CSV table of C-alpha atoms in Angstrom, one decimal:
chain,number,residue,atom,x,y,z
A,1,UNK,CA,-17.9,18.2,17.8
A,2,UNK,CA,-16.2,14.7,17.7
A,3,UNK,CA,-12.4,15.2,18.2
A,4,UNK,CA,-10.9,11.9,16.7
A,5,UNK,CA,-7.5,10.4,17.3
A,6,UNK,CA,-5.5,8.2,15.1
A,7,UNK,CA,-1.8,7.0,15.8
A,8,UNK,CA,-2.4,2.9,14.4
A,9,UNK,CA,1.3,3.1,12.6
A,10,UNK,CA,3.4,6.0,11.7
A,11,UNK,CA,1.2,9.1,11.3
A,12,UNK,CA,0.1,11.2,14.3
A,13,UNK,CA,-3.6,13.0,13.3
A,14,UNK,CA,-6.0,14.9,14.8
A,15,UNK,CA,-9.6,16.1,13.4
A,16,UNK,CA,-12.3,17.4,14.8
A,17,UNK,CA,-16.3,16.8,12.8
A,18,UNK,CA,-19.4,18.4,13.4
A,19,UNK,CA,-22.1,15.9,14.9
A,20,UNK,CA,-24.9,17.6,13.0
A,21,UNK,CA,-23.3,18.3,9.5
A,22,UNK,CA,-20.8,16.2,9.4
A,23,UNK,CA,-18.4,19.6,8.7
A,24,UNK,CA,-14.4,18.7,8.9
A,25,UNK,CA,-13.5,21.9,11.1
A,26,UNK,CA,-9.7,21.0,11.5
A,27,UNK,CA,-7.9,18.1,10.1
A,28,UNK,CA,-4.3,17.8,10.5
A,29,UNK,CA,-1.7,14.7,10.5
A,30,UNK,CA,1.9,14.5,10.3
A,31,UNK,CA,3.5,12.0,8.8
A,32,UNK,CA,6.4,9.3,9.7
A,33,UNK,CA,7.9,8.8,6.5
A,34,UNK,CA,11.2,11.2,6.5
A,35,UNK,CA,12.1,9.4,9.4
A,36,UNK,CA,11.3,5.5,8.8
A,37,UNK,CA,12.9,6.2,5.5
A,38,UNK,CA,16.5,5.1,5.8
A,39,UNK,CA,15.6,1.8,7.7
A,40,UNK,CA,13.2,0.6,4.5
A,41,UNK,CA,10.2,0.8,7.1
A,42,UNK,CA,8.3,1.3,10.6
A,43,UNK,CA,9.9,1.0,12.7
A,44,UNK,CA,7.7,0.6,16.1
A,45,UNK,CA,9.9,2.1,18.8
A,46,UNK,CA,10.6,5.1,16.6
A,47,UNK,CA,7.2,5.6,15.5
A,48,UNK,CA,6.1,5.1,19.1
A,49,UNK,CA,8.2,7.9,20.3
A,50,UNK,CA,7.3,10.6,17.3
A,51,UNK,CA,3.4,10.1,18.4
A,52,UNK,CA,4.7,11.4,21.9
A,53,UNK,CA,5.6,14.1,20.3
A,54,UNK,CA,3.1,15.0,17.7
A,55,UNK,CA,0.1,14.5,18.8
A,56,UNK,CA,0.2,17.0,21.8
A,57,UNK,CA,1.2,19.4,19.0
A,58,UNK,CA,-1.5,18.8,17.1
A,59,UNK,CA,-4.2,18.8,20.4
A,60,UNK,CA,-2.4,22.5,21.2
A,61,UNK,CA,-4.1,23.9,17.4
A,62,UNK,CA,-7.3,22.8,18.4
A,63,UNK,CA,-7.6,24.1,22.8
A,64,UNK,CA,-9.7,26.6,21.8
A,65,UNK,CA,-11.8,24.3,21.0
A,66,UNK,CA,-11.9,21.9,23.4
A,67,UNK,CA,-15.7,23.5,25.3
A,68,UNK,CA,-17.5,22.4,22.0
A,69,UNK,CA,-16.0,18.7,21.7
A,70,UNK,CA,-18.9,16.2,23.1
A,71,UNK,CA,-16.8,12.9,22.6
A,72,UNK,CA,-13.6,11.7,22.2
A,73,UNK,CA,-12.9,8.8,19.3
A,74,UNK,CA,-9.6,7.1,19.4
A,75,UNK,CA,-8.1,4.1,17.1
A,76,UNK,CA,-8.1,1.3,19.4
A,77,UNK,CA,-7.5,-1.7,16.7
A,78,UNK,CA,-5.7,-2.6,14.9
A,79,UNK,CA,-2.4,-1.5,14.6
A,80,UNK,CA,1.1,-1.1,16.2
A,81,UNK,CA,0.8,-2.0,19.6
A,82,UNK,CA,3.4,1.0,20.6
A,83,UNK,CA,1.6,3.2,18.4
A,84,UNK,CA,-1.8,2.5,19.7
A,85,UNK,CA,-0.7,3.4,23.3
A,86,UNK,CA,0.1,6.7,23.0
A,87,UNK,CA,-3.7,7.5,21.0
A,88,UNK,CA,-5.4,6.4,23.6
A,89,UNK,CA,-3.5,7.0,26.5
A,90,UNK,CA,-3.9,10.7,25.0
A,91,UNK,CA,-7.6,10.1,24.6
A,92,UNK,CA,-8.3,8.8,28.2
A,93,UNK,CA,-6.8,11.8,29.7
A,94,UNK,CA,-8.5,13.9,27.7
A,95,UNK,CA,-12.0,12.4,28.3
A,96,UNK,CA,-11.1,12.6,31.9
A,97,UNK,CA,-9.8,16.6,31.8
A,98,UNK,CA,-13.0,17.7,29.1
A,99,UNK,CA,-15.5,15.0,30.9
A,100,UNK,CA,-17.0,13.5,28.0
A,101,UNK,CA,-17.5,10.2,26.9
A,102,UNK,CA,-14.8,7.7,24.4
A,103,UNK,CA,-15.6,6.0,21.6
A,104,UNK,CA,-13.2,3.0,20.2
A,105,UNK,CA,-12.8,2.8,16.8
A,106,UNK,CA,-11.5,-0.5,14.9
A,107,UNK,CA,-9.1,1.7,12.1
A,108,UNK,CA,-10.5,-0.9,9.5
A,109,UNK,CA,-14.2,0.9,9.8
A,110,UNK,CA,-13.0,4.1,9.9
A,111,UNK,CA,-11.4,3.2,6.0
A,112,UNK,CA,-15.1,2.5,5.1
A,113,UNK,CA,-16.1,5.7,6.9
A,114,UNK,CA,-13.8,7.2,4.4
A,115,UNK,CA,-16.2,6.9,1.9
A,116,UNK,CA,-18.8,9.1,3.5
A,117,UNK,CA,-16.9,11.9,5.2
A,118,UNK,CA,-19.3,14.5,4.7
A,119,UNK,CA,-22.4,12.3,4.0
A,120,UNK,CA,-24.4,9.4,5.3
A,121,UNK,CA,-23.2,5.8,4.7
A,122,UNK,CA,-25.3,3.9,2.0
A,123,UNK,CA,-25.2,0.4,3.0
A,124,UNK,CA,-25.3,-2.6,1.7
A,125,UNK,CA,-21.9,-2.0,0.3
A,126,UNK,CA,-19.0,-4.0,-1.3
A,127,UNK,CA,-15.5,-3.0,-0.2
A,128,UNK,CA,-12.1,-3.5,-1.3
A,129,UNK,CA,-9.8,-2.6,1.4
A,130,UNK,CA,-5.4,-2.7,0.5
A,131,UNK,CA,-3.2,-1.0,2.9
A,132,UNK,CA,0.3,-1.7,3.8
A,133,UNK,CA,-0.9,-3.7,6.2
A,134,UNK,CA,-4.1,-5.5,5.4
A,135,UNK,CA,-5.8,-6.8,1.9
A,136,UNK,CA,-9.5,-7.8,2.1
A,137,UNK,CA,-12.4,-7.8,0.7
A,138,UNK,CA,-15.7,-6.8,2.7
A,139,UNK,CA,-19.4,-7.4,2.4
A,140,UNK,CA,-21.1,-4.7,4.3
A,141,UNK,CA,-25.4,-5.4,5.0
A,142,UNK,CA,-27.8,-2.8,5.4
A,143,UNK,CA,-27.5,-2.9,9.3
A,144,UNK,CA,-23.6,-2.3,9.3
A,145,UNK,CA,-22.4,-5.4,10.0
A,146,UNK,CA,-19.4,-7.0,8.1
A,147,UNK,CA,-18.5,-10.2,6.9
A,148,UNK,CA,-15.0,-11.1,5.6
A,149,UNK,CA,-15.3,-12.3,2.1
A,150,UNK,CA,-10.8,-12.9,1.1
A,151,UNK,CA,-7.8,-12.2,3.2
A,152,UNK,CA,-4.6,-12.4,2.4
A,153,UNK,CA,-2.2,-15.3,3.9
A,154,UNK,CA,0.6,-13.1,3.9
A,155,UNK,CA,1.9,-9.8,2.5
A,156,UNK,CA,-0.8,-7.2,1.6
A,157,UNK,CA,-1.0,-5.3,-1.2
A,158,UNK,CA,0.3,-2.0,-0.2
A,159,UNK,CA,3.2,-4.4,2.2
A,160,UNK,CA,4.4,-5.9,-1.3
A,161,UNK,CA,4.8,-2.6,-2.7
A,162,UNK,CA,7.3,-1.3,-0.2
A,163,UNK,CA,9.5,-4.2,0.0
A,164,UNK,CA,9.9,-4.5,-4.1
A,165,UNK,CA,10.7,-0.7,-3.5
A,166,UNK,CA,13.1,-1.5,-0.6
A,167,UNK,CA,14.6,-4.2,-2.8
A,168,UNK,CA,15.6,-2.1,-5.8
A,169,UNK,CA,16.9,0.9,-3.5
A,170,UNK,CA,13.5,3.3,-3.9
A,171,UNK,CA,12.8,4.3,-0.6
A,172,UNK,CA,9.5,3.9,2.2
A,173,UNK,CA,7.3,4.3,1.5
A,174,UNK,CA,7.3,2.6,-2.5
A,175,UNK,CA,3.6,2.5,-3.5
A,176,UNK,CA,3.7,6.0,-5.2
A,177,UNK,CA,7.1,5.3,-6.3
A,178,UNK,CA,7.0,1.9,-7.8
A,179,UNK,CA,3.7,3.6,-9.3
A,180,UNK,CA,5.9,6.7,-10.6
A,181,UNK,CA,8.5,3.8,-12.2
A,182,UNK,CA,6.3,1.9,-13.7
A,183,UNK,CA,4.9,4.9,-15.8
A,184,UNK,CA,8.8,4.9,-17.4
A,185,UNK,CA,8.2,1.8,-18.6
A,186,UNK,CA,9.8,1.4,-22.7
A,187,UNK,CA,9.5,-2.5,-22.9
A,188,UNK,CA,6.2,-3.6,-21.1
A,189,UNK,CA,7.1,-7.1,-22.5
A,190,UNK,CA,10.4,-7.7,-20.8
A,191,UNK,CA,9.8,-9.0,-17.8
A,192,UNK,CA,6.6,-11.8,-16.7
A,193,UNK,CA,6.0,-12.3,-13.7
A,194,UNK,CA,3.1,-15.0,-12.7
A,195,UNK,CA,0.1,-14.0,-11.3
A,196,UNK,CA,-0.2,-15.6,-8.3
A,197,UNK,CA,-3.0,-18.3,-7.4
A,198,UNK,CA,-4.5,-17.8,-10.9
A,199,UNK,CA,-5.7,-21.3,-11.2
A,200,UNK,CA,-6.8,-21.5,-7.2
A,201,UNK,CA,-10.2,-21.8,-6.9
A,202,UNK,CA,-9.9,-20.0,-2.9
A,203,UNK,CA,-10.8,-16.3,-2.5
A,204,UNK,CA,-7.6,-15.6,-1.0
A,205,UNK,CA,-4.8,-13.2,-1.8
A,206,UNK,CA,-0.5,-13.8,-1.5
A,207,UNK,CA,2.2,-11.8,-2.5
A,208,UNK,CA,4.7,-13.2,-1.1
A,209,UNK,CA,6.0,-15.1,-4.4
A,210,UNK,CA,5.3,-12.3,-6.7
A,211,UNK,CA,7.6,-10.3,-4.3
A,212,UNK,CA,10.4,-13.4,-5.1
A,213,UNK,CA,9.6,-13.4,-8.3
A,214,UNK,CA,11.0,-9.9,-8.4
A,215,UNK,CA,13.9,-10.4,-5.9
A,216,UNK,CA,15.3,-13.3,-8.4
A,217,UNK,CA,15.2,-10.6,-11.2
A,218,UNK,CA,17.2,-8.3,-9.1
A,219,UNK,CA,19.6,-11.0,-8.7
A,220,UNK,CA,19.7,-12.4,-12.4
A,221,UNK,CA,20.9,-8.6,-13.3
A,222,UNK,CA,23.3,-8.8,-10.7
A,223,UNK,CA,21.8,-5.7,-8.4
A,224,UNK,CA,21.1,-7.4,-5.5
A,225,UNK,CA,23.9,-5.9,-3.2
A,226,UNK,CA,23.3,-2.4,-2.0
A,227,UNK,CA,27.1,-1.7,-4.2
A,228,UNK,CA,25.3,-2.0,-7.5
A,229,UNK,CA,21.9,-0.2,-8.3
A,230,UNK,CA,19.3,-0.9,-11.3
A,231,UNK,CA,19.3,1.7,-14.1
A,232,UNK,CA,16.6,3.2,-14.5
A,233,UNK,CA,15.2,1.6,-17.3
A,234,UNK,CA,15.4,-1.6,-15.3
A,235,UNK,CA,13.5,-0.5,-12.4
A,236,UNK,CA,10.8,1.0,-14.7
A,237,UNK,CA,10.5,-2.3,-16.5
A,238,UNK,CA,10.1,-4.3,-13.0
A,239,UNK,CA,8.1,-1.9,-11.7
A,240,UNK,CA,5.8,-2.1,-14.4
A,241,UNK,CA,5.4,-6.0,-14.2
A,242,UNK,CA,5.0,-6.1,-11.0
A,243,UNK,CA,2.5,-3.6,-10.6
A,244,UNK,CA,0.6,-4.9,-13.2
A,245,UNK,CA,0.9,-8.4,-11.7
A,246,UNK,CA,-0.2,-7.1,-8.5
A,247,UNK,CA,-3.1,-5.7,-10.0
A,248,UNK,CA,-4.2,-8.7,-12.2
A,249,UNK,CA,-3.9,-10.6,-8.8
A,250,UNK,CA,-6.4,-8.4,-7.0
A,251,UNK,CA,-8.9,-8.3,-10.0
A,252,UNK,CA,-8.7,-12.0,-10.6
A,253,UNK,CA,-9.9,-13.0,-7.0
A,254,UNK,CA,-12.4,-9.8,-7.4
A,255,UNK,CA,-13.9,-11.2,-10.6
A,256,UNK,CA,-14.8,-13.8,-9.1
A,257,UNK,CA,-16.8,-12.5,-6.1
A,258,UNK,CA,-18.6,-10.3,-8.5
A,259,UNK,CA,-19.3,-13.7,-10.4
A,260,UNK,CA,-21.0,-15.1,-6.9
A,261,UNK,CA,-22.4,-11.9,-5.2
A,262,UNK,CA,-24.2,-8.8,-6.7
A,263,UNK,CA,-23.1,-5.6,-5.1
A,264,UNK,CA,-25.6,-2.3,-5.9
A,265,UNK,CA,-22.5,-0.1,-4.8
A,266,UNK,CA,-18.4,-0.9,-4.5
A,267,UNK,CA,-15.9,0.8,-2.6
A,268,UNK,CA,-12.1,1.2,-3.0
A,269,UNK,CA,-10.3,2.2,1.1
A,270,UNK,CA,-7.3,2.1,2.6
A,271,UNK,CA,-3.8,3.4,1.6
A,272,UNK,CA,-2.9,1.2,-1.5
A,273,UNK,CA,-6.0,2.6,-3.3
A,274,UNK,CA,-4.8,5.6,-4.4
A,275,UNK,CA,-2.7,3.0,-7.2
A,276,UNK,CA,-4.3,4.2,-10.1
A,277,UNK,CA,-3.7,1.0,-12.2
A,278,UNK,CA,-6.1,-0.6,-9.5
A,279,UNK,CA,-8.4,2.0,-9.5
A,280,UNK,CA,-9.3,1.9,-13.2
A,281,UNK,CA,-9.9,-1.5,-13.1
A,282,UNK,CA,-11.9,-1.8,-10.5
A,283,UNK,CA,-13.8,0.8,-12.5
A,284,UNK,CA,-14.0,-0.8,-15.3
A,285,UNK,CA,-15.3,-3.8,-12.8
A,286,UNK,CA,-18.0,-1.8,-11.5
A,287,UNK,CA,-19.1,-0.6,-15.1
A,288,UNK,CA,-19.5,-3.5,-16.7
A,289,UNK,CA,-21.7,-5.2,-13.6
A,290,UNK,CA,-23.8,-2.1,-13.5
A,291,UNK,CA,-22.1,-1.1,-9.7
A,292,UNK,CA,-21.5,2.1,-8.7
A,293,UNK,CA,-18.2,2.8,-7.4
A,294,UNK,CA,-17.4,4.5,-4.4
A,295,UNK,CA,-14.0,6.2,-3.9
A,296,UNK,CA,-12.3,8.0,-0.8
A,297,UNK,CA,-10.8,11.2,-1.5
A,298,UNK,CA,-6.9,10.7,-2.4
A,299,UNK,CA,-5.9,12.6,0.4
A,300,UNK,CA,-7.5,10.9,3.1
A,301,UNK,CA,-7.1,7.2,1.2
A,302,UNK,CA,-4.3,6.4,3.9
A,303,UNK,CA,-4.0,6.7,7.9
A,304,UNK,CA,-6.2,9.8,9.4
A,305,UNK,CA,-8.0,11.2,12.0
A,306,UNK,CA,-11.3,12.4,9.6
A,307,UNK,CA,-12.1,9.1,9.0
A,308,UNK,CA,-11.6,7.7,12.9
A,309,UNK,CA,-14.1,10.7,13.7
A,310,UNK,CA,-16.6,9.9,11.6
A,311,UNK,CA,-16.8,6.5,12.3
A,312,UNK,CA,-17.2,7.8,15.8
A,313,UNK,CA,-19.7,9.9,15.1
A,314,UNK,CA,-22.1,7.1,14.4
A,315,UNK,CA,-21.3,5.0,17.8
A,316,UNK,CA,-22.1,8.9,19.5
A,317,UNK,CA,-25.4,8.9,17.6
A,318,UNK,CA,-25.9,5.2,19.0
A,319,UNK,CA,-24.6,6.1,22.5
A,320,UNK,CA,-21.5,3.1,22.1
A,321,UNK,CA,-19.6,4.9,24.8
A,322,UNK,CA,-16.4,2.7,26.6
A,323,UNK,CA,-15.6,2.9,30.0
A,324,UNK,CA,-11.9,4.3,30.9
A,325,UNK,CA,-10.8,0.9,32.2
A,326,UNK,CA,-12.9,-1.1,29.2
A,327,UNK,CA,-10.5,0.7,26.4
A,328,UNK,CA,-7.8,-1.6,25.5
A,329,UNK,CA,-5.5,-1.6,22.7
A,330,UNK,CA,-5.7,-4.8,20.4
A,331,UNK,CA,-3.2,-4.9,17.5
A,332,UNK,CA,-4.9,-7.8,15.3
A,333,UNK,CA,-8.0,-7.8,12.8
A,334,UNK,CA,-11.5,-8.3,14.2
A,335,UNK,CA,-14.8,-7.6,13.4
C-alpha cells in the first residue's frame, strides 16, 4: 500500500491505496472548519496545532496496517507553511520507524490525480483547477508534464467566495453557502455586478473588484457593521449575482482557451468545483466543443489524503523516492 498524508491548510487526512488496484482501503480526514469558523478563516497557528493533534489519531486507525505500507507520500507544496510541517515531520518519522521510502507530492497534482482515483490517468488533458487558494487553468501533455495556461493576480475563486460570505455574516467556509443563498434568489435582476476583465484580451483571472463590487452593495443597504445584518432576501439576491458573475468570469477567460487550444478531454479539480453553477457550464463548454469532461467525485473535490496517495503511487511506480534531508516544505506554486 501507499499511506498518503495531507495537512496543506485546515484538514488533517490520512489514506492508504493499493499499488496494484488502485483500491482506497481507508480514507479518513477531519476537517478545520468548526474551529476557523468564528475568525471568518484559517487561521495558520490554530490550524498548525489541530494537525498535531489529528493526524496521530488518524495514523492510530490504520497501525495494523503499517507491515503492508511500501511508501510513504506526504504534501510537501504548496500550502501553509505551519500546516505543511506537521505532514511531513509526521511522514519522515514514519519512513524512518517502517523503513520505507517518501514521496513529495506538489498538492496541485494530487487535485488532477483526483480525477483518476481508481483508474489510470488519460493524458493529454485540459484542467480547470479553483480552490480557496488557487485559480488556474492547466494544459497537461501525454508525458505528464504541465504548462500554466491563466492564473489569477489575486483572489481565487473559491478565496472570493468566503470573503463575500464573511462580509454578509455567513460563516467559513461560504462556497456551499453563498451557493445555498443564491438558490433563494426572487429577483435575479436586482443587483449587476460587472464581470471582471470582460474586454481584456489576457488569460488571467481577478476577483478582487467583483468582491468590492459586493462590499459597496452591503454598504449602500446600510449592513456593513456587524450591528445590522442582510435579510434574507438580500443576501439571496447578492449571492445570486455574484455567483453568477463569478461564474461568467471563469467561463469567459475559458472560452477563449477553447477558442485557441483543442482539448480531447477537460477536467474540473480542486475545492471550488463542487459549485454547481460552474459545473454545468463548463459542461455545457465541453459539449458543445465535442470534449469530454472529467469530474472528481464531490467528496474528495477539496483537501484529501486519497488524492495525495495516488499521485504518489505513480512517483513509486517511477522510483521518485526523496531523501529524509532532501524533503522540504515550500508554501508557493511550482511546477
Amino acid at each position: 500500500m501507499i499511506l498518503g498524508i495531507e495537512s496543506s491548510c485546515d484538514d488533517s487526512s490520512v489514506a492508504l491505496l493499493d499499488i496494484k488496484n488502485l483500491k482506497l482501503l481507508y480514507h479518513k480526514k477531519i476537517s478545520q472548519e468548526s474551529e476557523h469558523s468564528p475568525f471568518g478563516g484559517v487561521v495558520p497557528e490554530l490550524a498548525a496545532r489541530l494537525h498535531t493533534r489529528a493526524l496521530p489519531a488518524l495514523l492510530e486507525e490504520i497501525k495494523p496496517k503499517f507491515k503492508d505500507i511500501k511508501a510513504i507520500a506526504v504534501t510537501n507544496e504548496p500550502g501553509l507553511s505551519v500546516s505543511l510541517i506537521g505532514g511531513v515531520s509526521m511522514a519522515k518519522a514514519l519512513s524512518v520507524a517502517l523503513n520505507v521510502p517518501l514521496i513529495a507530492v506538489n498538492h496541485l497534482v494530487g487535485h488532477i490525480y483526483s480525477l483518476f482515483l481508481d483508474c489510470e490517468a488519460r493524458f493529454p488533458l485540459g484542467v480547470l483547477l479553483v480552490s480557496g487558494g488557487h485559480t488556474m487553468v492547466l494544459d497537461i501533455d501525454t508525458a505528464g508534464k504541465i504548462s500554466l495556461l491563466a492564473g489569477t493576480s489575486d483572489d481565487s475563486f473559491g478565496e472570493s467566495f468566503d470573503k463575500v460570505a464573511k462580509m454578509i455574516q455567513l460563516g467559513y467556509p461560504g462556497g456551499a453557502a453563498v451557493q445555498n443563498l443564491a438558490r433563494q434568489c426572487k429577483d435575479k435582476q436586482r443587483f449587476k455586478f460587472t464581470i471582471p476583465l470582460l474586454h481584456d484580451k489576457r488569460l488571467e483571472y481577478s476577483f478582487s473588484g467583483l468582491k468590492n463590487q459586493v462590499r459597496l452593495e452591503i454598504e449602500r443597504l446600510g449592513c456593513d457593521t456587524s450591528d445590522k445584518r442582510l435579510s434574507n432576501d438580500d443576501m439571496a439576491d447578492i449571492c445570486y449575482a455574484f455567483e453568477n458573475a463569478a461564474c461568467a468570469h471563469i467561463m469567459d477567460k475559458l472560452a477563449k482557451i477553447f477558442k485557441e487550444r483543442s482539448f480531447k478531454r477537460f477536467g474540473i479539480v480542486g475545492g471550488a468545483s463542487a459549485n454547481l453553477n460552474l459545473r454545468s457550464r463548463i459542461e455545457r463548454l465541453c459539449l458543445e466543443s465535442g470534449c469530454e469532461l472529467l469530474l472528481a467525485p464531490l467528496e474528495f473535490c477539496s483537501d484529501n489524503a486519497a488524492m495525495i496517495a495516488r499521485a504518489g503511487r505513480e512517483k513509486y511506480l517511477k522510483g521518485e523516492f526523496v531523501k529524509h534531508n532532501e524533503l522540504n516544505i515550500n508554501p508557493r506554486v511550482k511546477f
